[in-house]
């Protein structure tokens, strides 16, 4: 194909399409012409690509067609607006919807942790199961406090570990069993460690080192477990929805919760990496953790509650998730 001759013949059509794209308003005839020229130039681009793929001409026609397609179909909202909406509405709404599940998980976990701690602190056999006397004393008087040494690599390790715990609840939430197991195991381990510290008179050390980061960290784990259990419950009791629809909707909202928890776990990791083991007064460390936790729940309750009342569920919108058949009930 003679590319110069092809360009010479069709340039008027390309220029005309470009002129129509630039116009602010089109009448009916011009709009029809725009669509016709768009189809014509699309054929030209296909011909050039197959017969004489000149990169300059291909780029020119591709750009022209992109602008024409936008003019015909209408521009989508800019990507940043989707990101903002996701951050200020979708994520907090998803977290808001599992708030009562989270509260239930918190209560049960605290009860299990306290029972485990009291058992270890008061029962010699349970304390002995925690390790040899030398190993216990090393953990209580040295290893526990030495674990929290401020540095970036430690913060990254903490974030990765916590994210992995939360990810298990998310990934296996549909089973119902795995989130419960992870939450139970976590509560028993924390409680047993606190009980061992208490048996050596170091309960205050335990609480002051756990409280700064643990408030937000454990809350994030509880939310992940609650979201996983709620997904499982969608199978048990889907309500008026079909089970497949309920599972799909809750599963997508569960992923939204997981995305939101990435940020919360990152904050708790930074606190654990740079605040918990620092030389700051213990009350200031705890205050930092309390402010972080308050910020998280403010984010969930205020914008989350507002978004939920407006109909936001944390699921994808209809355009992305697909419409479902309405059900009665």
CSV table of N, CA and C in Angstrom, one decimal, residues 86-255:
chain,number,residue,atom,x,y,z
A,86,UNK,N,-14.0,5.8,47.1
A,86,UNK,CA,-13.6,4.5,47.8
A,86,UNK,C,-13.1,4.8,49.2
A,87,UNK,N,-12.3,5.8,49.4
A,87,UNK,CA,-11.7,6.1,50.7
A,87,UNK,C,-12.7,6.7,51.7
A,88,UNK,N,-13.6,7.5,51.2
A,88,UNK,CA,-14.4,8.3,52.1
A,88,UNK,C,-15.8,7.7,52.2
A,89,UNK,N,-16.2,6.8,51.4
A,89,UNK,CA,-17.5,6.2,51.4
A,89,UNK,C,-17.5,4.7,51.4
A,90,UNK,N,-16.9,4.1,50.4
A,90,UNK,CA,-17.0,2.6,50.3
A,90,UNK,C,-16.3,1.9,51.4
A,91,UNK,N,-15.1,2.2,51.7
A,91,UNK,CA,-14.4,1.5,52.8
A,91,UNK,C,-15.0,1.7,54.2
A,92,UNK,N,-15.2,3.0,54.6
A,92,UNK,CA,-15.9,3.2,55.9
A,92,UNK,C,-17.2,2.6,56.0
A,93,UNK,N,-18.0,2.5,54.9
A,93,UNK,CA,-19.3,1.9,55.0
A,93,UNK,C,-19.2,0.4,55.2
A,94,UNK,N,-18.2,-0.2,54.5
A,94,UNK,CA,-18.0,-1.7,54.7
A,94,UNK,C,-17.6,-2.0,56.2
A,95,UNK,N,-16.7,-1.1,56.7
A,95,UNK,CA,-16.3,-1.3,58.1
A,95,UNK,C,-17.5,-1.1,59.1
A,96,UNK,N,-18.3,-0.1,58.7
A,96,UNK,CA,-19.5,0.3,59.6
A,96,UNK,C,-20.5,-0.9,59.7
A,97,UNK,N,-20.6,-1.5,58.6
A,97,UNK,CA,-21.6,-2.6,58.5
A,97,UNK,C,-21.2,-3.8,59.4
A,98,UNK,N,-19.9,-4.0,59.7
A,98,UNK,CA,-19.5,-5.1,60.5
A,98,UNK,C,-19.2,-4.6,62.0
A,99,UNK,N,-19.7,-3.4,62.3
A,99,UNK,CA,-19.3,-2.9,63.6
A,99,UNK,C,-19.9,-3.7,64.8
A,100,UNK,N,-21.1,-4.3,64.7
A,100,UNK,CA,-21.7,-5.1,65.7
A,100,UNK,C,-21.0,-6.4,65.8
A,101,UNK,N,-20.7,-7.0,64.6
A,101,UNK,CA,-19.9,-8.2,64.6
A,101,UNK,C,-18.6,-8.0,65.2
A,102,UNK,N,-17.9,-6.9,65.0
A,102,UNK,CA,-16.7,-6.6,65.6
A,102,UNK,C,-16.8,-6.5,67.1
A,103,UNK,N,-17.8,-5.8,67.6
A,103,UNK,CA,-18.1,-5.7,69.0
A,103,UNK,C,-18.2,-7.1,69.6
A,104,UNK,N,-18.9,-7.9,69.0
A,104,UNK,CA,-19.1,-9.3,69.5
A,104,UNK,C,-17.8,-10.0,69.6
A,105,UNK,N,-17.0,-9.9,68.5
A,105,UNK,CA,-15.6,-10.5,68.5
A,105,UNK,C,-14.8,-10.0,69.6
A,106,UNK,N,-14.8,-8.6,69.8
A,106,UNK,CA,-14.0,-8.0,70.9
A,106,UNK,C,-14.4,-8.6,72.2
A,107,UNK,N,-15.7,-8.7,72.5
A,107,UNK,CA,-16.1,-9.1,73.8
A,107,UNK,C,-15.6,-10.6,74.1
A,108,UNK,N,-15.9,-11.4,73.1
A,108,UNK,CA,-15.5,-12.8,73.2
A,108,UNK,C,-14.0,-13.0,73.4
A,109,UNK,N,-13.3,-12.3,72.6
A,109,UNK,CA,-11.8,-12.4,72.6
A,109,UNK,C,-11.3,-11.9,73.9
A,110,UNK,N,-11.8,-10.8,74.5
A,110,UNK,CA,-11.3,-10.3,75.8
A,110,UNK,C,-11.6,-11.3,76.9
A,111,UNK,N,-12.8,-11.9,76.8
A,111,UNK,CA,-13.2,-12.9,77.8
A,111,UNK,C,-12.2,-14.1,77.7
A,112,UNK,N,-11.9,-14.6,76.5
A,112,UNK,CA,-11.0,-15.7,76.4
A,112,UNK,C,-9.6,-15.3,76.8
A,113,UNK,N,-9.1,-14.1,76.5
A,113,UNK,CA,-7.8,-13.7,76.9
A,113,UNK,C,-7.7,-13.6,78.4
A,114,UNK,N,-8.7,-13.0,79.0
A,114,UNK,CA,-8.6,-12.9,80.5
A,114,UNK,C,-8.7,-14.2,81.2
A,115,UNK,N,-9.5,-15.1,80.7
A,115,UNK,CA,-9.6,-16.5,81.3
A,115,UNK,C,-8.2,-17.2,81.1
A,116,UNK,N,-7.6,-17.1,79.9
A,116,UNK,CA,-6.3,-17.7,79.7
A,116,UNK,C,-5.3,-17.1,80.5
A,117,UNK,N,-5.3,-15.8,80.7
A,117,UNK,CA,-4.3,-15.1,81.5
A,117,UNK,C,-4.4,-15.5,83.0
A,118,UNK,N,-5.6,-15.5,83.5
A,118,UNK,CA,-5.8,-15.8,84.9
A,118,UNK,C,-5.4,-17.3,85.1
A,119,UNK,N,-5.7,-18.2,84.2
A,119,UNK,CA,-5.4,-19.6,84.3
A,119,UNK,C,-3.9,-19.8,84.4
A,120,UNK,N,-3.1,-19.1,83.5
A,120,UNK,CA,-1.7,-19.2,83.5
A,120,UNK,C,-1.1,-18.6,84.8
A,121,UNK,N,-1.6,-17.5,85.2
A,121,UNK,CA,-1.1,-16.7,86.3
A,121,UNK,C,-1.3,-17.5,87.7
A,122,UNK,N,-2.4,-18.3,87.7
A,122,UNK,CA,-2.8,-18.9,89.0
A,122,UNK,C,-2.6,-20.4,89.1
A,123,UNK,N,-2.4,-21.0,87.9
A,123,UNK,CA,-2.3,-22.5,87.9
A,123,UNK,C,-0.8,-22.8,87.6
A,124,UNK,N,-0.1,-23.4,88.6
A,124,UNK,CA,1.3,-23.8,88.4
A,124,UNK,C,1.5,-24.7,87.2
A,125,UNK,N,0.6,-25.6,86.9
A,125,UNK,CA,0.7,-26.5,85.8
A,125,UNK,C,0.6,-25.7,84.5
A,126,UNK,N,-0.3,-24.8,84.4
A,126,UNK,CA,-0.4,-24.0,83.2
A,126,UNK,C,0.8,-23.1,83.0
A,127,UNK,N,1.3,-22.6,84.0
A,127,UNK,CA,2.5,-21.8,83.9
A,127,UNK,C,3.7,-22.6,83.5
A,128,UNK,N,3.8,-23.8,84.0
A,128,UNK,CA,4.9,-24.7,83.6
A,128,UNK,C,4.8,-25.1,82.1
A,129,UNK,N,3.6,-25.1,81.6
A,129,UNK,CA,3.4,-25.5,80.2
A,129,UNK,C,4.0,-24.3,79.3
A,130,UNK,N,4.2,-23.2,79.8
A,130,UNK,CA,4.7,-22.1,79.0
A,130,UNK,C,6.2,-22.2,78.8
A,131,UNK,N,6.9,-23.1,79.4
A,131,UNK,CA,8.3,-23.3,79.2
A,131,UNK,C,9.0,-23.5,80.5
A,132,UNK,N,10.3,-23.8,80.4
A,132,UNK,CA,11.1,-24.0,81.5
A,132,UNK,C,11.3,-22.7,82.4
A,133,UNK,N,11.6,-22.8,83.7
A,133,UNK,CA,11.7,-21.6,84.5
A,133,UNK,C,12.7,-20.6,83.9
A,134,UNK,N,13.8,-21.1,83.4
A,134,UNK,CA,14.8,-20.2,82.8
A,134,UNK,C,14.3,-19.5,81.6
A,135,UNK,N,13.6,-20.3,80.7
A,135,UNK,CA,13.0,-19.7,79.5
A,135,UNK,C,12.0,-18.7,79.8
A,136,UNK,N,11.2,-18.9,80.9
A,136,UNK,CA,10.1,-18.0,81.2
A,136,UNK,C,10.7,-16.7,81.8
A,137,UNK,N,11.8,-16.8,82.6
A,137,UNK,CA,12.4,-15.7,83.2
A,137,UNK,C,13.1,-14.8,82.1
A,138,UNK,N,13.7,-15.5,81.2
A,138,UNK,CA,14.3,-14.8,80.1
A,138,UNK,C,13.3,-14.0,79.3
A,139,UNK,N,12.2,-14.6,79.0
A,139,UNK,CA,11.1,-14.0,78.2
A,139,UNK,C,10.6,-12.8,79.0
A,140,UNK,N,10.3,-13.0,80.3
A,140,UNK,CA,9.6,-11.9,81.1
A,140,UNK,C,10.6,-10.7,81.3
A,141,UNK,N,11.8,-11.0,81.7
A,141,UNK,CA,12.7,-9.9,82.1
A,141,UNK,C,13.6,-9.4,80.9
A,142,UNK,N,13.6,-10.1,79.8
A,142,UNK,CA,14.5,-9.6,78.7
A,142,UNK,C,13.8,-9.6,77.4
A,143,UNK,N,13.4,-10.8,76.9
A,143,UNK,CA,13.0,-10.9,75.5
A,143,UNK,C,11.7,-10.1,75.2
A,144,UNK,N,10.8,-10.0,76.1
A,144,UNK,CA,9.5,-9.3,75.8
A,144,UNK,C,9.8,-7.9,75.5
A,145,UNK,N,10.5,-7.2,76.4
A,145,UNK,CA,10.8,-5.8,76.2
A,145,UNK,C,11.8,-5.5,75.0
A,146,UNK,N,12.7,-6.5,74.9
A,146,UNK,CA,13.7,-6.3,73.8
A,146,UNK,C,13.1,-6.5,72.4
A,147,UNK,N,12.0,-7.1,72.4
A,147,UNK,CA,11.3,-7.3,71.1
A,147,UNK,C,11.0,-6.0,70.4
A,148,UNK,N,10.6,-5.0,71.2
A,148,UNK,CA,10.1,-3.8,70.6
A,148,UNK,C,11.2,-2.8,70.5
A,149,UNK,N,12.1,-3.0,69.5
A,149,UNK,CA,13.2,-2.1,69.3
A,149,UNK,C,12.9,-1.2,68.1
A,150,UNK,N,12.9,0.1,68.2
A,150,UNK,CA,12.5,1.0,67.2
A,150,UNK,C,13.4,0.9,65.9
A,151,UNK,N,12.8,0.6,64.8
A,151,UNK,CA,13.5,0.7,63.5
A,151,UNK,C,12.5,0.4,62.4
A,152,UNK,N,12.9,0.9,61.2
A,152,UNK,CA,12.0,0.7,60.1
A,152,UNK,C,11.7,-0.7,59.7
A,153,UNK,N,12.8,-1.5,59.8
A,153,UNK,CA,12.6,-3.0,59.4
A,153,UNK,C,11.7,-3.7,60.3
A,154,UNK,N,11.7,-3.3,61.6
A,154,UNK,CA,10.9,-3.9,62.6
A,154,UNK,C,9.4,-3.5,62.3
A,155,UNK,N,9.2,-2.3,62.0
A,155,UNK,CA,7.8,-1.8,61.7
A,155,UNK,C,7.3,-2.5,60.5
A,156,UNK,N,8.1,-2.7,59.5
A,156,UNK,CA,7.7,-3.5,58.3
A,156,UNK,C,7.4,-4.9,58.6
A,157,UNK,N,8.2,-5.5,59.4
A,157,UNK,CA,8.0,-6.9,59.8
A,157,UNK,C,6.6,-7.1,60.6
A,158,UNK,N,6.4,-6.1,61.5
A,158,UNK,CA,5.2,-6.2,62.3
A,158,UNK,C,4.0,-6.0,61.3
A,159,UNK,N,4.0,-5.0,60.4
A,159,UNK,CA,2.9,-4.8,59.5
A,159,UNK,C,2.7,-6.1,58.7
A,160,UNK,N,3.7,-6.7,58.2
A,160,UNK,CA,3.6,-7.9,57.4
A,160,UNK,C,2.9,-9.0,58.2
A,161,UNK,N,3.4,-9.2,59.4
A,161,UNK,CA,2.8,-10.3,60.2
A,161,UNK,C,1.3,-10.0,60.5
A,162,UNK,N,1.0,-8.8,60.9
A,162,UNK,CA,-0.4,-8.5,61.2
A,162,UNK,C,-1.3,-8.6,60.0
A,163,UNK,N,-0.8,-8.1,58.9
A,163,UNK,CA,-1.5,-8.2,57.6
A,163,UNK,C,-1.8,-9.7,57.3
A,164,UNK,N,-0.8,-10.5,57.5
A,164,UNK,CA,-1.0,-12.0,57.2
A,164,UNK,C,-2.1,-12.6,58.1
A,165,UNK,N,-2.1,-12.2,59.4
A,165,UNK,CA,-3.2,-12.7,60.3
A,165,UNK,C,-4.6,-12.2,59.8
A,166,UNK,N,-4.7,-11.0,59.4
A,166,UNK,CA,-5.9,-10.4,58.9
A,166,UNK,C,-6.3,-11.1,57.6
A,167,UNK,N,-5.3,-11.3,56.7
A,167,UNK,CA,-5.5,-11.9,55.4
A,167,UNK,C,-6.1,-13.3,55.5
A,168,UNK,N,-5.7,-14.0,56.5
A,168,UNK,CA,-6.2,-15.4,56.7
A,168,UNK,C,-7.7,-15.3,57.0
A,169,UNK,N,-8.1,-14.4,57.9
A,169,UNK,CA,-9.5,-14.3,58.2
A,169,UNK,C,-10.3,-13.9,57.0
A,170,UNK,N,-9.7,-13.0,56.1
A,170,UNK,CA,-10.4,-12.6,54.9
A,170,UNK,C,-10.5,-13.7,53.9
A,171,UNK,N,-9.3,-14.4,53.6
A,171,UNK,CA,-9.3,-15.4,52.6
A,171,UNK,C,-10.1,-16.6,52.9
A,172,UNK,N,-10.1,-17.0,54.2
A,172,UNK,CA,-10.9,-18.2,54.6
A,172,UNK,C,-12.1,-17.9,55.4
A,173,UNK,N,-12.6,-16.6,55.3
A,173,UNK,CA,-13.8,-16.2,56.0
A,173,UNK,C,-15.0,-17.1,55.6
A,174,UNK,N,-15.1,-17.6,54.4
A,174,UNK,CA,-16.2,-18.3,53.9
A,174,UNK,C,-16.4,-19.6,54.7
A,175,UNK,N,-15.3,-20.1,55.3
A,175,UNK,CA,-15.4,-21.4,56.0
A,175,UNK,C,-16.0,-21.2,57.4
A,176,UNK,N,-16.0,-20.0,57.9
A,176,UNK,CA,-16.5,-19.8,59.2
A,176,UNK,C,-15.7,-20.3,60.4
A,177,UNK,N,-15.0,-21.4,60.1
A,177,UNK,CA,-14.2,-22.1,61.1
A,177,UNK,C,-12.8,-21.4,61.3
A,178,UNK,N,-12.2,-21.0,60.1
A,178,UNK,CA,-10.8,-20.5,60.2
A,178,UNK,C,-10.8,-19.1,60.9
A,179,UNK,N,-11.7,-18.2,60.6
A,179,UNK,CA,-11.6,-16.9,61.4
A,179,UNK,C,-11.8,-17.1,62.9
A,180,UNK,N,-12.7,-18.0,63.2
A,180,UNK,CA,-12.9,-18.3,64.6
A,180,UNK,C,-11.6,-18.9,65.3
A,181,UNK,N,-11.0,-19.8,64.5
A,181,UNK,CA,-9.7,-20.4,65.0
A,181,UNK,C,-8.6,-19.4,65.2
A,182,UNK,N,-8.5,-18.5,64.2
A,182,UNK,CA,-7.4,-17.5,64.3
A,182,UNK,C,-7.7,-16.5,65.4
A,183,UNK,N,-8.9,-16.1,65.6
A,183,UNK,CA,-9.3,-15.2,66.7
A,183,UNK,C,-9.1,-15.9,68.1
A,184,UNK,N,-9.5,-17.2,68.2
A,184,UNK,CA,-9.3,-17.9,69.4
A,184,UNK,C,-7.8,-18.1,69.8
A,185,UNK,N,-7.1,-18.5,68.8
A,185,UNK,CA,-5.6,-18.7,69.0
A,185,UNK,C,-5.0,-17.3,69.4
A,186,UNK,N,-5.3,-16.3,68.7
A,186,UNK,CA,-4.7,-15.0,69.0
A,186,UNK,C,-5.1,-14.5,70.5
A,187,UNK,N,-6.3,-14.7,70.9
A,187,UNK,CA,-6.8,-14.3,72.2
A,187,UNK,C,-6.0,-15.2,73.3
A,188,UNK,N,-5.9,-16.5,73.0
A,188,UNK,CA,-5.3,-17.3,74.0
A,188,UNK,C,-3.8,-17.0,74.1
A,189,UNK,N,-3.1,-16.7,73.0
A,189,UNK,CA,-1.7,-16.4,73.1
A,189,UNK,C,-1.4,-15.1,73.8
A,190,UNK,N,-2.3,-14.1,73.5
A,190,UNK,CA,-2.1,-12.8,74.2
A,190,UNK,C,-2.4,-12.9,75.7
A,191,UNK,N,-3.5,-13.6,76.0
A,191,UNK,CA,-3.8,-13.8,77.4
A,191,UNK,C,-2.8,-14.6,78.2
A,192,UNK,N,-2.3,-15.7,77.5
A,192,UNK,CA,-1.3,-16.5,78.2
A,192,UNK,C,0.0,-15.7,78.5
A,193,UNK,N,0.4,-14.9,77.5
A,193,UNK,CA,1.6,-14.1,77.6
A,193,UNK,C,1.4,-13.1,78.8
A,194,UNK,N,0.2,-12.5,78.8
A,194,UNK,CA,0.0,-11.6,79.9
A,194,UNK,C,-0.1,-12.3,81.3
A,195,UNK,N,-0.6,-13.5,81.3
A,195,UNK,CA,-0.7,-14.2,82.6
A,195,UNK,C,0.7,-14.6,83.0
A,196,UNK,N,1.6,-15.0,82.1
A,196,UNK,CA,3.0,-15.3,82.5
A,196,UNK,C,3.7,-14.1,83.1
A,197,UNK,N,3.5,-12.9,82.4
A,197,UNK,CA,4.1,-11.7,82.9
A,197,UNK,C,3.6,-11.4,84.2
A,198,UNK,N,2.3,-11.6,84.5
A,198,UNK,CA,1.7,-11.2,85.8
A,198,UNK,C,2.2,-12.1,86.9
A,199,UNK,N,2.5,-13.4,86.5
A,199,UNK,CA,3.0,-14.3,87.6
A,199,UNK,C,4.4,-13.9,88.1
A,200,UNK,N,5.1,-13.2,87.3
A,200,UNK,CA,6.4,-12.7,87.7
A,200,UNK,C,6.4,-11.2,88.1
A,201,UNK,N,5.2,-10.7,88.3
A,201,UNK,CA,5.0,-9.3,88.8
A,201,UNK,C,5.3,-8.3,87.7
A,202,UNK,N,5.2,-8.6,86.4
A,202,UNK,CA,5.5,-7.7,85.3
A,202,UNK,C,4.2,-7.4,84.5
A,203,UNK,N,3.0,-7.5,85.1
A,203,UNK,CA,1.8,-7.2,84.3
A,203,UNK,C,1.8,-5.8,83.8
A,204,UNK,N,2.3,-4.8,84.6
A,204,UNK,CA,2.4,-3.4,84.2
A,204,UNK,C,3.2,-3.3,82.9
A,205,UNK,N,4.4,-4.0,82.9
A,205,UNK,CA,5.3,-3.9,81.8
A,205,UNK,C,4.6,-4.4,80.6
A,206,UNK,N,3.8,-5.5,80.7
A,206,UNK,CA,3.1,-6.1,79.6
A,206,UNK,C,2.1,-5.2,79.1
A,207,UNK,N,1.3,-4.6,79.9
A,207,UNK,CA,0.2,-3.7,79.5
A,207,UNK,C,0.8,-2.4,78.8
A,208,UNK,N,1.9,-1.8,79.4
A,208,UNK,CA,2.4,-0.6,78.8
A,208,UNK,C,3.1,-0.8,77.5
A,209,UNK,N,3.5,-2.0,77.2
A,209,UNK,CA,4.2,-2.3,76.0
A,209,UNK,C,3.1,-2.8,74.9
A,210,UNK,N,2.0,-3.3,75.4
A,210,UNK,CA,1.0,-3.8,74.5
A,210,UNK,C,0.0,-2.7,74.1
A,211,UNK,N,-0.3,-1.8,75.0
A,211,UNK,CA,-1.3,-0.8,74.8
A,211,UNK,C,-1.1,0.2,73.7
A,212,UNK,N,0.2,0.7,73.5
A,212,UNK,CA,0.3,1.7,72.5
A,212,UNK,C,-0.1,1.3,71.1
A,213,UNK,N,0.4,0.1,70.7
A,213,UNK,CA,0.1,-0.3,69.3
A,213,UNK,C,-1.1,-1.3,69.3
A,214,UNK,N,-1.2,-2.0,70.5
A,214,UNK,CA,-2.2,-3.1,70.5
A,214,UNK,C,-3.6,-2.7,70.4
A,215,UNK,N,-4.0,-1.5,70.8
A,215,UNK,CA,-5.3,-1.0,70.6
A,215,UNK,C,-5.8,-1.1,69.2
A,216,UNK,N,-5.0,-0.5,68.3
A,216,UNK,CA,-5.4,-0.5,66.9
A,216,UNK,C,-5.1,-1.8,66.2
A,217,UNK,N,-4.0,-2.4,66.6
A,217,UNK,CA,-3.6,-3.7,66.0
A,217,UNK,C,-4.6,-4.8,66.2
A,218,UNK,N,-5.0,-4.9,67.5
A,218,UNK,CA,-6.0,-6.0,67.8
A,218,UNK,C,-7.4,-5.7,67.3
A,219,UNK,N,-7.7,-4.4,67.3
A,219,UNK,CA,-9.0,-4.0,66.7
A,219,UNK,C,-9.0,-4.4,65.2
A,220,UNK,N,-7.9,-4.2,64.5
A,220,UNK,CA,-7.9,-4.6,63.1
A,220,UNK,C,-8.1,-6.1,62.9
A,221,UNK,N,-7.4,-6.8,63.8
A,221,UNK,CA,-7.6,-8.3,63.7
A,221,UNK,C,-9.0,-8.7,64.0
A,222,UNK,N,-9.6,-8.0,65.0
A,222,UNK,CA,-11.0,-8.3,65.3
A,222,UNK,C,-11.9,-8.0,64.1
A,223,UNK,N,-11.7,-6.8,63.5
A,223,UNK,CA,-12.5,-6.4,62.3
A,223,UNK,C,-12.4,-7.5,61.2
A,224,UNK,N,-11.2,-7.9,61.0
A,224,UNK,CA,-10.9,-8.9,59.9
A,224,UNK,C,-11.7,-10.2,60.2
A,225,UNK,N,-11.6,-10.6,61.5
A,225,UNK,CA,-12.3,-11.8,61.8
A,225,UNK,C,-13.8,-11.7,61.8
A,226,UNK,N,-14.3,-10.5,62.2
A,226,UNK,CA,-15.7,-10.2,62.2
A,226,UNK,C,-16.2,-10.2,60.7
A,227,UNK,N,-15.5,-9.6,59.8
A,227,UNK,CA,-15.9,-9.6,58.4
A,227,UNK,C,-15.9,-11.0,57.8
A,228,UNK,N,-14.9,-11.8,58.2
A,228,UNK,CA,-14.9,-13.1,57.7
A,228,UNK,C,-16.1,-13.9,58.2
A,229,UNK,N,-16.4,-13.8,59.5
A,229,UNK,CA,-17.6,-14.5,60.0
A,229,UNK,C,-18.9,-14.0,59.4
A,230,UNK,N,-19.0,-12.7,59.1
A,230,UNK,CA,-20.2,-12.2,58.5
A,230,UNK,C,-20.4,-12.7,57.1
A,231,UNK,N,-19.3,-12.9,56.4
A,231,UNK,CA,-19.3,-13.6,55.0
A,231,UNK,C,-19.9,-15.0,55.1
A,232,UNK,N,-19.4,-15.7,56.1
A,232,UNK,CA,-19.9,-17.1,56.3
A,232,UNK,C,-21.3,-17.1,56.7
A,233,UNK,N,-21.8,-16.1,57.5
A,233,UNK,CA,-23.2,-16.0,57.9
A,233,UNK,C,-24.1,-15.7,56.7
A,234,UNK,N,-23.6,-15.1,55.7
A,234,UNK,CA,-24.4,-14.9,54.5
A,234,UNK,C,-24.8,-16.2,53.8
A,235,UNK,N,-24.0,-17.2,54.0
A,235,UNK,CA,-24.4,-18.5,53.5
A,235,UNK,C,-25.5,-19.2,54.4
A,236,UNK,N,-25.3,-19.0,55.7
A,236,UNK,CA,-26.2,-19.6,56.7
A,236,UNK,C,-27.6,-18.9,56.7
A,237,UNK,N,-27.6,-17.6,56.6
A,237,UNK,CA,-28.8,-16.8,56.7
A,237,UNK,C,-28.7,-15.7,55.6
A,238,UNK,N,-29.0,-16.0,54.4
A,238,UNK,CA,-28.9,-14.9,53.3
A,238,UNK,C,-30.0,-13.9,53.4
A,239,UNK,N,-31.0,-14.1,54.2
A,239,UNK,CA,-32.2,-13.2,54.2
A,239,UNK,C,-33.0,-13.4,52.9
A,240,UNK,N,-33.5,-12.3,52.4
A,240,UNK,CA,-34.3,-12.4,51.2
A,240,UNK,C,-33.5,-12.6,49.9
A,241,UNK,N,-32.2,-12.5,50.0
A,241,UNK,CA,-31.3,-12.7,48.8
A,241,UNK,C,-31.1,-14.2,48.5
A,242,UNK,N,-30.8,-14.5,47.3
A,242,UNK,CA,-30.3,-15.8,47.0
A,242,UNK,C,-28.9,-16.0,47.7
A,243,UNK,N,-28.6,-17.2,48.1
A,243,UNK,CA,-27.3,-17.5,48.7
A,243,UNK,C,-26.2,-17.1,47.9
A,244,UNK,N,-26.2,-17.3,46.6
A,244,UNK,CA,-25.1,-17.0,45.7
A,244,UNK,C,-24.9,-15.5,45.6
A,245,UNK,N,-26.1,-14.7,45.6
A,245,UNK,CA,-26.0,-13.3,45.5
A,245,UNK,C,-25.5,-12.7,46.9
A,246,UNK,N,-26.0,-13.3,48.0
A,246,UNK,CA,-25.6,-12.8,49.3
A,246,UNK,C,-24.1,-13.0,49.5
A,247,UNK,N,-23.6,-14.2,49.1
A,247,UNK,CA,-22.2,-14.5,49.2
A,247,UNK,C,-21.3,-13.6,48.4
A,248,UNK,N,-21.8,-13.4,47.2
A,248,UNK,CA,-21.0,-12.5,46.3
A,248,UNK,C,-20.9,-11.1,46.8
A,249,UNK,N,-22.0,-10.6,47.3
A,249,UNK,CA,-22.1,-9.2,47.8
A,249,UNK,C,-21.2,-9.1,49.1
A,250,UNK,N,-21.4,-10.0,50.0
A,250,UNK,CA,-20.7,-9.9,51.3
A,250,UNK,C,-19.2,-10.2,51.0
A,251,UNK,N,-18.9,-11.1,50.1
A,251,UNK,CA,-17.5,-11.4,49.8
A,251,UNK,C,-16.8,-10.1,49.2
A,252,UNK,N,-17.4,-9.4,48.3
A,252,UNK,CA,-16.8,-8.2,47.8
A,252,UNK,C,-16.7,-7.1,48.9
A,253,UNK,N,-17.7,-7.0,49.8
A,253,UNK,CA,-17.5,-6.1,50.9
A,253,UNK,C,-16.4,-6.5,51.8
A,254,UNK,N,-16.2,-7.8,52.0
A,254,UNK,CA,-15.1,-8.3,52.8
A,254,UNK,C,-13.8,-7.9,52.3
A,255,UNK,N,-13.6,-7.9,51.0
A,255,UNK,CA,-12.4,-7.5,50.3
A,255,UNK,C,-12.2,-6.0,50.6
